[in-house]
């Protein structure tokens, strides 16, 4: 093949070297606009997985890299002078300049032609004269920019400022500093890369950056390669204690705003994107160099394994895209956490450290426990101390309060529509569904949305509380829960609004009924989606009727024996549709800005709160974002939560979306938890109000991690309970917990221990037992033999 490569960074050079090894007859040419000794940045970090791939593909490059590695296993986190260390992680780093030298030498040794200080020719010319054109030309890729209609790039500009520096202080581990200053929170990301230096990245929100005076050079045009000396001087002053008298080093160091790059397509014909040209991920989750070299390895393998270029490039994109998108999801969670780090200023230092370590949701409590049991035990002990408990147990098994209601643990059965009622009457399925989860150990079981009127149903199978007969049917359910378990049971009340009069879920979710339908209402005459019912815009009389229906249903709920009442103001149903600008286009006092859109939902909430005794908490479920442009955002969610708290909400149950069919949710592990986290820290915790996290929380590890980090007070799980009705009891058995927070019903106590699995009578070799005991040390520090002197 004849191969053209635009960009002589690590990704481009590594790909060139791999291709020449696979077939020495390949004609590979690299164009690099910088000189061979020009490199920006200081260190590069690699994971064990990436290094394994490099070692398998090119032992010579790996051998040279390994000889330069700084290795360690610890992460040190300093929060305003409180230092915590977690071990067992495993890192390898080296100088970026030395890495480039190794790759340059290897490429030259293999016969790759490299043109330094030379821009790549026009992509059209390269495409016509080469079998493959590789765009490894970075974030501001010229090749990608020349064909935006083909690659479909999006560049997401973020809110933090950061500057890439170095220091002659050699850290012994991955080092985070979180520092509260008079201007706001600043953080340092640092790590050693040699026996003489460390990378030292300073990051802060743009608002903090401006308040601290770093914007003084914002409009200055720095010469190529020059650094922002004003910033360096200020940083040396602010972080004097952290630097311990050592120098701040520069290399084209200037303030940068991170951009997340995504592309709809990574290749077009014989042109393919690699590394930062195709995608970026925030530096807090891993280096761009690492991703680029992984891309290069995958691309070279696909070209070697497939007969044609198009087939190979399709395979490359299919292989790498899921990996990269997973990394980008984790990186997005991480960068957003650092953007909002200021809201954790008052968090207990130990909890903030755990919060930081688990910020991407890739690392969890169990991950940390597996690597460093001592650190995990410390986190559990600190959580117990914060709860005022002398007993250290898994976080999920600490009791919790929602207003006056005490729960034995922090697990909630999330409301889930069963679509199995007849004329609004809950039946035997509801008794078994809710009763089994109560017996299964959940601290609180929630009904599905129970409708306040026949017209407020979603489907003909939805239960209600508009008759005394329905009240009595619910009383049978609450009676079972109270007499056979120590769980509490909550009632979720709602009105379907414009999403009503639809088919049962398994007959066509959100599809309008063809027969037996009923008129639907909403804040505006806008359907939920194409082909949906067009609601009648509500009058003041309609509002009065709905308020009365909610009050009557709430009173029946109290009479039925429910321990808690939740007002459903999420998922695009009636109250949610008033809150969202997507569905509320009214021009009267119930539409417009968020204050006016809140007016009717708050009126309903106030009426329910007044109808329910003070001994029974009233909570609210909200959609924290609409997942569409011009819809509600996390900022709106904070104000919505604040308003309900001011009106007496005992808890905020934080879900998201389902307001419009046009939504584009960012699904992923615990994907709605960041909304709960923000609401808890900004408005709920200061008011003593509980926050419930919900959404793709599927393991006890997820629950414990969320609670230990302080992202929520309780966790609601839905589908997980459908899979395993005794999920909470099984989680207790898995964790070795026995106690009142997971009390097995007396008839079931013989099963409270995890059943034995298959066994073998084979006796392992005796000496292998000795070797098995030789475990890797948890704490490995980078300690060069001759550390440099300060300064």
PDB file of C-alpha atoms in Angstrom, residues 13 16 40 79 89 121 185 215 252 266 268 293 307 309 436 468 492 508 545 556 558 572 655 690 699 709 724 734:
ATOM      1  CA  UNK A  13       4.170   7.536  13.995  1.00  0.00           C
ATOM      2  CA  UNK A  16       3.477   4.116  10.438  1.00  0.00           C
ATOM      3  CA  UNK A  40       4.122  20.239  23.905  1.00  0.00           C
ATOM      4  CA  UNK A  79      -8.287  18.253  50.223  1.00  0.00           C
ATOM      5  CA  UNK A  89      -4.315   1.110  40.833  1.00  0.00           C
ATOM      6  CA  UNK A 121      -0.459  18.291   0.886  1.00  0.00           C
ATOM      7  CA  UNK A 185     -12.175  25.907  44.108  1.00  0.00           C
ATOM      8  CA  UNK A 215      -8.011  36.613  32.529  1.00  0.00           C
ATOM      9  CA  UNK A 252       3.996  26.416  25.375  1.00  0.00           C
ATOM     10  CA  UNK A 266     -14.563   8.334  11.041  1.00  0.00           C
ATOM     11  CA  UNK A 268     -14.752   8.462   3.915  1.00  0.00           C
ATOM     12  CA  UNK A 293      -2.020   4.660  20.000  1.00  0.00           C
ATOM     13  CA  UNK A 307      -8.660  -7.570   1.897  1.00  0.00           C
ATOM     14  CA  UNK A 309      -9.522  -0.645   2.402  1.00  0.00           C
ATOM     15  CA  UNK A 436     -42.884  -9.614  47.192  1.00  0.00           C
ATOM     16  CA  UNK A 468     -63.768   4.019  47.781  1.00  0.00           C
ATOM     17  CA  UNK A 492     -47.444   7.804  43.790  1.00  0.00           C
ATOM     18  CA  UNK A 508     -47.869  -0.399  21.631  1.00  0.00           C
ATOM     19  CA  UNK A 545     -61.145  19.824  38.870  1.00  0.00           C
ATOM     20  CA  UNK A 556     -58.178   8.032  50.159  1.00  0.00           C
ATOM     21  CA  UNK A 558     -54.195   8.093  53.790  1.00  0.00           C
ATOM     22  CA  UNK A 572     -44.259  14.257  30.579  1.00  0.00           C
ATOM     23  CA  UNK A 655     -35.598  11.160  37.213  1.00  0.00           C
ATOM     24  CA  UNK A 690     -33.687  13.783  51.156  1.00  0.00           C
ATOM     25  CA  UNK A 699     -26.139  -3.469  41.567  1.00  0.00           C
ATOM     26  CA  UNK A 709     -20.048   9.652  47.529  1.00  0.00           C
ATOM     27  CA  UNK A 724     -34.961 -10.404  41.441  1.00  0.00           C
ATOM     28  CA  UNK A 734     -23.583 -11.237  49.072  1.00  0.00           C
TER      29      UNK A 734
END
